[in-house]
Every structure is written in structure tokens, then in C-alpha cells.
XYZ file of C-alpha atoms in Angstrom:
622
model
C -22.754 -27.448 8.937
C -19.235 -26.596 10.172
C -18.356 -23.861 12.671
C -15.264 -21.753 13.276
C -14.475 -18.811 15.516
C -13.507 -16.563 12.590
C -14.466 -16.993 8.927
C -12.783 -14.751 6.342
C -14.181 -14.168 2.858
C -11.280 -13.681 0.434
C -7.627 -14.714 0.716
C -6.091 -11.472 -0.477
C -3.073 -10.446 1.556
C -5.079 -8.046 3.745
C -7.584 -10.713 4.753
C -4.773 -13.194 5.353
C -2.937 -10.718 7.596
C -6.026 -10.131 9.747
C -6.722 -13.864 9.897
C -3.102 -14.613 10.863
C -3.234 -12.354 13.912
C -6.515 -13.970 15.011
C -5.076 -17.444 14.474
C -2.000 -16.503 16.494
C -4.346 -15.418 19.281
C -5.759 -18.950 19.400
C -8.929 -18.475 17.387
C -10.112 -21.234 15.089
C -9.829 -19.487 11.722
C -11.032 -20.405 8.230
C -10.150 -18.317 5.150
C -12.206 -18.933 2.004
C -10.977 -18.082 -1.508
C -12.979 -18.340 -4.758
C -9.877 -18.874 -6.919
C -7.750 -22.058 -7.019
C -4.964 -20.291 -5.100
C -4.744 -17.589 -2.409
C -3.227 -14.133 -2.629
C -5.609 -11.892 -4.550
C -3.405 -9.039 -5.778
C -0.313 -10.597 -4.148
C 0.147 -13.697 -6.269
C 3.001 -15.165 -8.328
C 2.095 -17.728 -10.978
C 3.558 -19.630 -13.935
C 1.408 -17.701 -16.388
C 2.983 -18.757 -19.704
C 5.718 -21.374 -19.449
C 6.675 -23.733 -16.597
C 9.554 -22.296 -14.595
C 8.765 -18.623 -15.308
C 7.193 -17.052 -12.214
C 5.320 -13.818 -12.915
C 3.695 -11.474 -10.401
C 0.055 -11.244 -11.419
C -0.584 -7.844 -9.868
C 1.612 -6.324 -7.159
C 5.326 -6.669 -7.687
C 6.983 -4.046 -5.502
C 6.496 -3.999 -1.715
C 7.081 -0.455 -0.491
C 4.658 0.567 2.242
C 4.708 -2.750 4.084
C 8.318 -2.096 5.076
C 7.187 0.330 7.801
C 4.611 -2.106 9.187
C 5.452 -3.547 12.637
C 4.300 -6.863 11.192
C 7.536 -6.803 9.181
C 9.755 -4.424 11.197
C 9.236 -6.451 14.374
C 8.239 -9.724 12.685
C 5.058 -9.919 14.745
C 3.770 -12.967 12.873
C 7.110 -14.690 12.419
C 6.876 -14.365 8.630
C 10.621 -13.681 8.394
C 11.933 -15.865 11.190
C 9.606 -18.861 10.904
C 7.604 -18.885 7.686
C 10.138 -18.387 4.893
C 9.617 -14.780 3.780
C 12.787 -13.127 2.452
C 13.055 -9.694 0.881
C 15.488 -8.397 -1.726
C 16.338 -4.684 -1.515
C 17.758 -3.148 -4.654
C 20.186 -0.218 -4.281
C 18.183 1.363 -7.143
C 14.549 1.706 -6.044
C 13.460 3.868 -8.991
C 14.737 4.983 -12.395
C 13.330 6.790 -15.420
C 14.639 6.343 -18.966
C 13.904 9.189 -21.378
C 13.653 8.962 -25.191
C 17.320 9.928 -25.631
C 18.268 6.988 -23.311
C 19.365 9.359 -20.542
C 18.440 8.090 -17.077
C 17.436 9.652 -13.785
C 18.042 7.400 -10.790
C 16.637 7.464 -7.291
C 19.124 5.406 -5.297
C 18.585 4.249 -1.736
C 21.682 6.353 -1.063
C 20.618 10.008 -0.918
C 24.050 11.379 -1.873
C 24.174 9.291 -5.055
C 20.641 10.410 -5.925
C 21.529 14.062 -5.531
C 24.669 13.596 -7.626
C 22.497 12.162 -10.400
C 19.933 14.984 -10.130
C 22.706 17.608 -10.114
C 23.777 16.539 -13.606
C 20.370 17.764 -14.764
C 19.838 20.687 -12.395
C 22.085 21.496 -9.413
C 19.458 23.642 -7.673
C 16.869 20.886 -7.953
C 19.323 18.394 -6.474
C 19.806 20.579 -3.380
C 16.037 21.131 -3.133
C 15.518 17.386 -3.208
C 18.123 16.818 -0.484
C 16.399 19.300 1.824
C 12.983 17.921 0.974
C 14.025 14.366 1.882
C 14.850 15.643 5.393
C 11.352 17.128 5.697
C 9.803 13.957 4.269
C 11.723 11.747 6.706
C 10.618 13.865 9.670
C 6.973 13.803 8.581
C 7.303 10.066 8.082
C 7.792 9.596 11.817
C 4.399 11.187 12.385
C 2.554 9.577 9.527
C 3.765 5.984 9.284
C 2.541 4.554 12.610
C -1.007 5.540 11.750
C -0.975 3.525 8.529
C -1.146 0.181 10.308
C -3.786 0.912 12.955
C -7.446 1.980 12.774
C -7.519 5.622 11.649
C -9.248 8.559 13.349
C -12.333 10.024 11.660
C -11.228 12.359 8.881
C -12.605 15.436 10.647
C -10.691 14.647 13.837
C -7.514 14.076 11.833
C -7.893 17.469 10.144
C -8.485 19.185 13.499
C -5.409 17.528 14.992
C -3.194 18.425 12.048
C -4.395 22.015 12.036
C -2.900 22.639 15.492
C 0.776 22.576 14.493
C 3.009 23.816 11.691
C 4.031 20.243 10.830
C 0.416 19.137 10.764
C -0.638 22.044 8.585
C 2.109 21.136 6.121
C 0.732 17.591 5.941
C -2.789 18.940 5.515
C -1.671 21.194 2.671
C -0.094 18.283 0.821
C -3.086 16.027 1.457
C -5.491 18.489 -0.165
C -3.378 19.719 -3.088
C -2.361 17.967 -6.302
C 1.073 16.515 -6.995
C 1.699 18.658 -10.072
C 1.351 22.008 -8.320
C 3.538 20.844 -5.440
C 6.299 19.623 -7.752
C 6.076 22.812 -9.804
C 6.550 24.846 -6.624
C 9.733 22.963 -5.759
C 11.612 22.062 -8.934
C 12.725 23.626 -12.225
C 13.669 20.721 -14.506
C 10.947 18.947 -16.518
C 12.928 15.718 -16.329
C 13.099 15.779 -12.539
C 9.415 16.702 -12.318
C 8.489 13.834 -14.631
C 10.664 11.408 -12.669
C 8.951 12.297 -9.378
C 5.428 12.509 -10.789
C 5.641 9.146 -12.548
C 6.594 7.571 -9.250
C 3.482 8.787 -7.434
C 1.264 8.138 -10.467
C 1.867 4.419 -9.895
C -0.909 4.873 -7.322
C -3.293 5.190 -10.327
C -3.623 8.949 -9.979
C -3.070 11.663 -12.545
C -0.539 14.343 -11.537
C -3.091 17.173 -11.437
C -5.839 15.570 -9.324
C -6.647 17.493 -6.159
C -6.422 15.624 -2.883
C -3.591 13.300 -3.923
C -0.465 15.277 -3.001
C 0.580 13.267 0.050
C 2.560 10.877 -2.131
C 4.920 13.683 -3.162
C 5.582 14.423 0.500
C 6.022 10.853 1.721
C 7.672 8.850 -1.075
C 11.175 10.414 -0.824
C 11.300 9.701 2.896
C 10.039 6.151 2.426
C 12.537 5.323 -0.322
C 15.560 6.699 1.519
C 14.494 5.323 4.915
C 13.138 1.853 4.166
C 14.118 1.259 0.567
C 12.019 -0.594 -1.956
C 11.740 -4.360 -1.807
C 10.508 -7.461 -3.576
C 10.089 -10.891 -1.971
C 12.655 -13.362 -3.251
C 10.724 -15.734 -5.487
C 7.996 -13.229 -6.294
C 5.331 -11.142 -4.633
C 3.303 -14.235 -3.819
C 5.938 -15.390 -1.325
C 4.331 -12.981 1.147
C 1.042 -14.810 0.635
C 2.706 -18.187 1.075
C 4.280 -17.101 4.358
C 0.926 -15.820 5.636
C -0.766 -19.108 4.760
C 1.972 -21.032 6.581
C 1.543 -18.755 9.591
C -2.217 -19.345 9.711
C -1.794 -23.099 9.336
C 0.932 -23.227 11.984
C -1.595 -21.857 14.474
C -4.262 -24.370 13.504
C -6.072 -22.228 10.938
C -7.183 -23.256 7.465
C -7.094 -21.602 4.033
C -9.551 -23.222 1.628
C -9.492 -22.403 -2.112
C -12.161 -23.018 -4.790
C -14.672 -21.893 -2.158
C -16.691 -18.899 -3.373
C -18.742 -16.991 -0.812
C -22.175 -15.988 -2.112
C -23.650 -14.401 1.020
C -22.771 -13.200 4.503
C -25.171 -14.874 6.936
C -26.763 -12.623 9.552
C -29.067 -13.088 12.512
C -30.343 -10.472 14.925
C -28.245 -7.753 13.305
C -25.018 -9.733 13.598
C -22.837 -11.628 11.103
C -23.006 -15.325 11.930
C -21.210 -16.993 9.023
C -21.242 -17.378 5.247
C -23.084 -19.289 2.552
C -20.947 -20.632 -0.298
C -21.947 -20.641 -3.955
C -22.570 -24.401 -3.699
C -25.061 -23.840 -0.875
C -22.829 -24.945 2.003
C -23.143 -22.843 5.158
C -20.243 -22.210 7.529
C -20.876 -20.572 10.876
C -18.616 -18.063 12.617
C -18.959 -17.921 16.406
C -17.046 -14.676 16.892
C -16.804 -12.724 13.641
C -16.673 -12.631 9.836
C -13.986 -10.830 7.821
C -15.111 -9.711 4.368
C -13.103 -8.564 1.357
C -16.166 -6.688 0.127
C -15.737 -3.631 -2.093
C -18.105 -0.765 -1.184
C -19.785 -1.051 -4.588
C -20.859 -4.656 -3.892
C -21.803 -4.574 -0.190
C -25.487 -4.710 -1.174
C -24.904 -7.971 -3.043
C -23.354 -9.803 -0.100
C -24.841 -8.314 3.071
C -28.440 -7.851 4.215
C -29.494 -5.448 6.948
C -27.240 -2.534 6.001
C -29.111 0.809 6.118
C -29.913 2.179 2.668
C -28.073 5.517 3.198
C -24.916 3.551 4.054
C -25.240 1.486 0.874
C -25.857 4.510 -1.332
C -22.784 6.320 -0.024
C -20.739 3.161 -0.496
C -21.883 2.853 -4.099
C -20.898 6.467 -4.788
C -17.253 5.971 -3.842
C -14.954 7.134 -6.620
C -12.666 4.754 -8.449
C -9.321 5.536 -10.064
C -9.670 7.405 -13.380
C -7.741 4.710 -15.255
C -6.333 1.215 -14.845
C -3.404 -0.767 -16.270
C -2.707 -3.307 -18.970
C -0.036 -5.860 -18.007
C 2.314 -7.713 -20.376
C 4.025 -10.907 -19.180
C 6.915 -12.096 -21.401
C 8.996 -15.253 -21.007
C 12.460 -14.699 -22.493
C 15.367 -16.932 -23.465
C 17.816 -14.488 -21.887
C 17.737 -11.448 -19.585
C 16.687 -8.070 -20.931
C 19.464 -5.853 -22.259
C 18.838 -2.109 -22.114
C 20.057 0.548 -24.543
C 20.627 2.832 -21.535
C 23.096 0.413 -19.979
C 23.243 -2.474 -17.562
C 22.582 -0.456 -14.383
C 18.967 0.382 -15.203
C 18.105 -3.325 -15.148
C 18.565 -3.311 -11.360
C 15.903 -0.629 -10.823
C 12.945 -2.056 -8.920
C 10.614 0.500 -10.507
C 11.590 1.488 -14.041
C 9.723 4.036 -16.175
C 9.982 4.117 -19.986
C 9.125 7.672 -21.022
C 7.926 8.596 -24.498
C 8.676 12.268 -23.844
C 10.849 14.524 -21.706
C 8.287 17.350 -21.881
C 6.103 17.784 -18.803
C 3.288 19.337 -20.850
C 3.245 16.373 -23.224
C 3.098 13.891 -20.353
C 0.217 15.809 -18.776
C -1.628 15.767 -22.104
C -1.193 11.983 -22.197
C -2.753 11.638 -18.731
C -5.654 13.838 -19.808
C -6.291 11.642 -22.850
C -6.082 8.546 -20.693
C -8.733 9.905 -18.320
C -11.009 10.464 -21.312
C -10.750 6.811 -22.321
C -8.249 7.214 -25.151
C -5.335 4.929 -26.039
C -2.488 7.432 -26.047
C -0.008 7.570 -28.921
C 2.775 8.273 -26.438
C 2.756 5.288 -24.119
C 2.702 5.688 -20.342
C 4.696 2.565 -19.557
C 6.838 0.960 -16.878
C 8.337 -2.476 -16.444
C 11.484 -4.488 -16.116
C 13.116 -7.880 -15.777
C 12.704 -9.088 -12.172
C 14.939 -12.079 -12.868
C 18.007 -9.778 -13.113
C 17.898 -9.364 -9.358
C 16.208 -12.673 -8.532
C 17.407 -15.724 -10.474
C 14.818 -17.948 -8.764
C 12.095 -16.473 -10.976
C 13.220 -18.154 -14.226
C 15.103 -21.225 -15.513
C 18.893 -20.977 -15.510
C 20.166 -18.439 -18.046
C 16.677 -17.197 -18.950
C 14.959 -13.861 -18.461
C 11.488 -12.319 -18.218
C 9.787 -8.994 -18.826
C 6.928 -7.516 -16.825
C 5.405 -4.540 -18.623
C 2.769 -2.137 -17.326
C 0.872 0.329 -19.503
C -1.671 2.775 -18.103
C -4.966 2.105 -19.874
C -8.639 3.067 -19.522
C -11.190 0.524 -18.327
C -13.773 1.928 -20.754
C -12.170 2.718 -24.109
C -13.778 5.649 -25.964
C -11.079 5.794 -28.635
C -12.832 5.616 -32.031
C -10.415 2.947 -33.228
C -11.681 0.436 -30.644
C -14.758 1.909 -28.950
C -17.078 -0.486 -30.802
C -15.131 -3.521 -29.544
C -14.624 -5.262 -26.204
C -11.198 -5.317 -24.527
C -11.033 -9.065 -25.221
C -11.086 -8.332 -28.949
C -8.329 -5.715 -29.149
C -6.040 -6.272 -26.156
C -3.434 -8.112 -28.263
C -3.336 -5.141 -30.637
C -2.785 -2.745 -27.723
C -0.178 -5.163 -26.397
C 1.678 -4.848 -29.700
C 1.640 -1.039 -29.400
C 3.223 -1.296 -25.965
C 5.744 -3.864 -27.220
C 6.849 -1.426 -29.928
C 7.402 1.183 -27.210
C 9.327 -1.206 -24.940
C 11.617 -2.143 -27.828
C 12.852 1.451 -27.933
C 14.474 0.787 -24.544
C 15.105 -2.983 -24.453
C 17.531 -4.263 -27.119
C 16.520 -7.900 -27.096
C 12.768 -7.802 -26.565
C 12.676 -9.370 -29.998
C 10.837 -12.239 -31.650
C 13.851 -14.545 -31.422
C 14.145 -13.956 -27.653
C 10.441 -14.082 -26.752
C 9.152 -17.552 -25.864
C 5.588 -16.578 -24.904
C 3.514 -13.670 -23.681
C 0.193 -12.954 -21.973
C -1.651 -9.624 -22.101
C -3.900 -8.781 -19.146
C -6.452 -6.011 -19.708
C -8.267 -3.847 -17.129
C -11.314 -6.057 -17.650
C -9.200 -9.134 -16.930
C -8.086 -7.528 -13.666
C -11.697 -7.071 -12.621
C -12.473 -10.683 -13.514
C -9.536 -11.815 -11.410
C -10.760 -10.031 -8.256
C -14.348 -8.888 -8.860
C -14.963 -7.962 -5.224
C -11.823 -5.827 -4.862
C -10.628 -4.610 -8.286
C -13.925 -3.168 -9.507
C -13.522 -1.613 -12.990
C -9.876 -2.583 -12.937
C -8.995 -0.345 -9.980
C -6.179 -2.314 -8.356
C -6.341 -0.074 -5.289
C -10.036 -0.523 -4.575
C -11.078 3.134 -4.605
C -9.240 6.280 -5.664
C -6.675 7.782 -3.253
C -8.461 11.126 -2.928
C -8.418 13.174 0.277
C -12.149 12.744 0.886
C -11.597 8.968 0.710
C -8.719 8.829 3.172
C -8.101 7.962 6.846
C -11.384 7.248 8.643
C -13.329 8.166 5.509
C -11.822 5.394 3.365
C -13.902 4.242 1.587
C -16.667 6.202 3.405
C -17.199 7.621 6.875
C -19.636 4.765 7.563
C -17.222 1.986 6.593
C -13.952 3.679 7.582
C -13.553 1.825 10.888
C -13.572 -1.610 9.159
C -17.106 -2.269 10.443
C -20.501 -2.260 8.689
C -23.398 -0.322 10.257
C -26.386 -2.540 10.911
C -24.327 -5.735 10.978
C -22.242 -6.333 14.078
C -19.172 -8.577 14.025
C -18.629 -8.083 10.279
C -15.209 -6.574 9.578
C -13.791 -5.334 6.270
C -10.327 -5.959 4.845
C -9.050 -4.968 1.427
C -7.351 -2.279 -0.653
C -10.473 -0.106 -0.449
C -9.956 0.354 3.312
C -7.420 2.514 5.184
C -4.611 3.154 4.391
C -5.110 2.335 0.703
C -4.144 0.114 -2.183
C -0.790 -1.529 -2.584
C 1.013 -3.937 -0.293
C 0.680 -2.431 3.192
C -0.194 -5.482 5.275
C -3.194 -3.323 6.158
C -5.147 -6.254 7.554
C -3.221 -5.514 10.750
C -5.533 -2.531 11.350
C -8.579 -4.749 10.794
C -7.147 -7.189 13.325
C -6.573 -4.427 15.913
C -10.208 -3.354 15.549
C -11.379 -6.939 15.957
C -9.187 -7.557 18.997
C -10.622 -4.451 20.632
C -14.249 -5.417 20.044
C -13.684 -9.073 20.939
C -12.088 -8.039 24.241
C -8.630 -9.348 23.318
C -5.172 -7.865 23.909
C -3.499 -7.175 20.573
C -0.264 -6.027 22.185
C 0.056 -9.267 24.117
C -0.420 -11.382 20.989
C 1.986 -9.363 18.849
C 4.622 -9.024 21.572
C 6.084 -12.434 20.844
C 7.727 -10.745 17.868
C 11.422 -10.778 17.152
C 13.224 -7.712 18.467
C 16.559 -8.077 16.668
C 15.560 -6.560 13.324
C 17.150 -3.189 12.658
C 14.899 -0.221 13.339
C 14.361 2.311 10.568
C 17.215 4.792 10.301
C 14.913 7.655 11.245
C 14.333 6.091 14.658
C 17.986 5.161 15.134
C 19.061 8.736 14.375
C 16.730 10.087 17.038
C 18.411 7.941 19.688
C 22.067 7.826 18.655
C 23.034 10.606 21.066
C 22.688 8.024 23.846
C 20.544 10.161 26.117
C 17.871 8.595 28.287
C 14.558 8.356 26.442
C 12.605 10.172 29.160
C 8.870 9.633 29.661
C 7.542 7.845 26.601
C 4.037 6.567 25.913
C 4.151 3.514 23.658
C 1.677 1.632 21.486
C 0.965 -2.112 21.314
C 3.909 -2.732 18.985
C 6.312 -0.779 21.207
C 6.132 2.181 18.828
C 6.627 5.638 20.324
C 3.284 7.454 20.443
C 4.280 10.476 22.519
C 7.465 11.717 24.140
C 6.508 13.812 27.180
C 8.876 16.752 27.591
C 7.169 18.749 30.337
C 4.272 18.589 32.791
C 3.292 22.048 34.058
C 0.558 23.485 36.219
C -1.472 26.178 34.514
C -4.195 27.493 36.816
C -6.270 24.527 37.947
C -5.032 22.229 35.177
C -2.018 20.118 34.370
C -0.632 20.711 30.889
C 1.376 17.873 29.355
C 3.687 18.919 26.536
C 5.651 16.722 24.188
C 5.929 15.348 20.693
C 3.731 12.789 19.020
C 5.646 10.067 17.153
C 8.883 11.941 17.817
C 8.102 14.960 15.646
C 4.668 16.549 15.896
C 4.326 18.866 18.910
C 1.390 17.856 21.079
C -0.198 19.363 24.154
C -2.729 17.692 26.434
C -4.703 19.221 29.329
C -5.906 17.477 32.483
C -8.574 19.306 34.495
C -10.026 18.469 37.895
C -12.994 16.469 36.619
C -10.791 14.375 34.338
C -8.285 13.783 37.124
C -11.040 12.543 39.465
C -12.355 10.248 36.749
C -8.848 8.921 36.141
C -8.317 8.177 39.858
C -11.570 6.211 39.929
C -10.411 4.192 36.914
C -7.104 3.416 38.602
C -8.493 2.295 41.956
C -6.347 1.661 45.029
C -4.490 -1.342 43.575
C -3.373 0.439 40.426
C -2.519 3.593 42.389
C -0.187 1.505 44.537
C 1.366 0.016 41.420
C 1.768 3.503 39.939
C 3.572 4.648 43.088
C 5.976 1.715 42.760
C 6.767 2.254 39.067
C 9.808 4.508 39.652
C 11.397 1.635 41.606
C 10.874 -0.912 38.859
C 13.203 -1.716 35.976
C 12.364 -0.311 32.553
C 13.156 -1.534 29.030
C 16.264 0.630 28.968
C 17.820 -0.969 32.079
């Protein structure tokens, strides 16, 4: 029976991120993966033909670009372990049936010029909205990569300021109503709504509106990226990081049970009966719907709430094509460089909404809801010299109620549905023809679940639906929202079903922070060996370009600005500290006599002396 400090169940990118931080801290780490290769939803494989590297699931890395793990290279993925990102100048484009195109460029001016050709007022609205989105981003982004507050506390905090109330409004409303409030043109509305619907949400679902608020700021601040060589290059760099610190990633090792003793996780039992002990902790990629299967000792009310978590109302069907040559688009060469490319069957908002409604009812829509593209146009390493590829995505129900196929299993009709999508793609791609196609593979929602049964339940790539009541410290439930499992100490959760959500966030960083805290370790000290020469996001640079002294700033473990203190005033028998949280949200804190006395006791004489000497010491800005 072998023993490690940390044992992780599942080598998805979130589990690997958490394990990498623990390995960097000096812990003896073992990551176990049931499949023959690591990565989970962040994997690139030769699916059809040798030399053609397809992303199995995730392809575009958006949200991870704000993560200090990448921005400050905390794990050395960029500087030491081979990760390289490609940033297209065209993050997003939508082609309509008449072959007209709406582009969202990284460059805001170019985007507004494109929008103005459709509707000048909407273009100016978008420009102003991007400013709001970028400001809110400063408040919102730091919280995505750390343990979240309980949902109720978050609501109370947001409700204290105008900026916070704006965020709260968007969090609780639906994307459709928000876009309708802002814009006039159906084409522009469709373009923006299709972008946020990539989160597997219909436009009119309440509690999903935050994407409308945040995505413009994210695109024009960070851009949209793909790892050179495929999405799985992130996984490869994480594995190299773990191994460089003495850790191990073991594949073909399926975990059947989390071992517990005395109300604490002590290791795992593999499907072959082997037991592996964990001295300090276990990390589990365990979807809330399957906690009961893997973990004993969890209170029944906790399990029942976990099993009631809501999944996305639909899934996707993926088409992987190997081509003799690159895709050629009827709309022109430029659209091929779009990282996210939508192929619309309609330019009517009402018709698109009807298609989403049919999809939610389990129907195979006549008008296809499709996206895709040829990643090898921007990354020649993905295919043999001179060749091309096509990665197609069609929204599809997990359970098909359509009378044409309801009596069959997805395995029986997925090729037929693949042909329907191919016919749609051919309306936009000139040479997606029989003489250019070498091979293809169709992946159904059921196949997705088979691929990652403990994360992609019912084909939900993002674990659970992105609804407001399943957000922040309530994702996936209030009980499990702090990455821990009631009744079982030292068991920590990592996966798309946890905060902040599905997609490539590098969210295992938050799991790691929680573990460091409970294991009595200093996360800031471990992550501080990060590179400091990467460019900061433009939003931060803009805030400092006037050259003024930064003033009194409270910083987090990754040197991020948590609060800028602007004034300390006496009000009666209290001190009132006023400033801005994360550079934007006004914040006010009060210090009364009892709290001050408690703080002095915590400091003690030695720390008080140090505090008195701080003004004489050099700071980061000197």
C-alpha cells in the first residue's frame, strides 16, 4: 500500500492546477486518471488520422487569461514548461445566411466600425458599454480565482454600491432582456447572444446575464487565446510542472472510492482494488450528482441538495474533420482567423429564440445552431504541411424527444445528425466537400458523458448550469461551495461544477488556496516565485499611467490590488476607512474600540514595533 501527501482523483485541468500548486509547495503529489491520457475537457488528440490534432472538448481559452497563474506565471507554465498562447486579432465573428459578417476584433475601434455598418447607434452603445464592462471587470475578475464568499454575503456586499447593484442586476436577469434594452439591430443582438450562449445557456434564462456584462470587457482587455499545438498543451505543461516538483500523474488508474476514517479522507481505492493513502488530503473531481457513489459519511441532506443541482438545458454535438487543405469560406478569407466563429441559419432574433426553445424541448432544430472553424489556419502545427481541419459544434439535446429519432439511441442516429450539420456548414465553407474530407468523427452528448462521467453528467461540459442560484459560494450548492465536503474533512473538490464555472479558468487555483489555508501553508509565499515581467492587463496599466504614487494599497497573495485606501477619518468613537475595492468598487470599513483592542492583542509588542518602522522601510515602488 503506497502513501502520498496529496492524492487527486481525476486529471482534468482543474485538478492538475490544484495538484501543481501543492507539488510546488513540496508536497508529495499523485494524480490519478481513469483514461489513458490526462486532461479531461482540456485534451488534444489524433482522433481520426495521424498528424491531425483535434481538441476533444475545450478549444478556446478565454477566462484563464485573467488568472494570476497565467498573468504572473505562478507555476512557470510559460517560462519553464512549454506553454505558448496564440492570440487572434479576431476573437469572435458571426456569419449570417447572406454571407455578411459581424466581427468582434480585439481592437475596439475596428469593432465599432464594423457594428456601425449595421447600426451606428448600436456601435456607440457598444463602445460605451465596453468601458462599463472593463471597469466592472476590475472588481469581478480577482474573485474568479480564489474561494468565493457565500452567495448571501456577496449579494449584501454588492447591494451597498451603485456598481455592485449593477452587477447584481445583470447576475439575476437574462441575457435577452439586457441586450434588448441596449441594442436595436437583430444582427448585433444575435452576434452578442450567440457569444454568451457558448456557456450552454439559452438567451432568455433568468440568472445568466453576467456574461453580457463581462464578455466585452474580457475580449477587449485580455483577448481570446488558444494554446499553440492545441488546448491540451495546457494539460501537458501542468503535468510537466507537477513532475518537475517530484509529483506523479498516473493514467489508466480509475478511482472507485474515497477512503475515509474518523470523518476524514485518508486516500482512495482503485477499481482494481489497490489502495493509496493520502497523509494530508484528497482532491476529488466529483460531480455533485455522484458524490454518494464515491464518498461515505456525507450527511443525507447534503447529498440530496447536491443531486438536485440543475444541469444545462442542452449539450453539444462535435464534428471533427481531417481535410486535405484549409477551409475556404464564402464570406472571405478574414473570417477564417476568428477564434470563435458562428454559422447562423437566420438573421431574425425571433427565429433564433424559437430554435433555442425547440432545443430545450429535446428537438433537433431544422435551423442549425452551429459554430466551428479551422484551427490550423492560425496554427500550422495542428496538421500535416498543406492540410487543414474543421472543428464543428452543434447545440444538441442530451435526451432527444424529436419523433424522428426518439425511439433510437444517440449511437444509432448521430451520423445522420452529423450529416445535417455538414449540410449547414457547407453553406459557409466552400471546400467542406467529399473530395477534401479525409475522415470525420461525430461526438454526441452521450459520448461526452462517457468521456468524463464524473464531470460531464448528461453531456453538460460545464458541470452544472450557470444560473445565479448556482454561483459564487453556492456553486454547485451552499454546502459544497467552499470546495469542501461536509462530514468528510480533508476532501477537496475541483472541477467545472465548482466556482467560478465551466470552461478553462484554471479554477483549481481556488481549490489550492483553500487547501493551503486549512493545511496551514502560505499560498502567497509559494506563488511569489512567479515571473513579474509579463505585461499587466491594460485595465490595470491605464489606472497607473498617470505616474502618481499608488498610496495605501492592500494586496492579495498574488500581488493583486484588493483595496485602495483613500481616506481614514474619525467619526465619533470609530475610525472609518474609505477606498475602492479592486480599483473600482467603493468600499467603507469601520473600526470600533472593541475591534481595535482585539487587533492590538493580535499584533503584540513585536509586530507593533514592526508596524511603527514600516514608514522607514522601502516599498515595492522604490
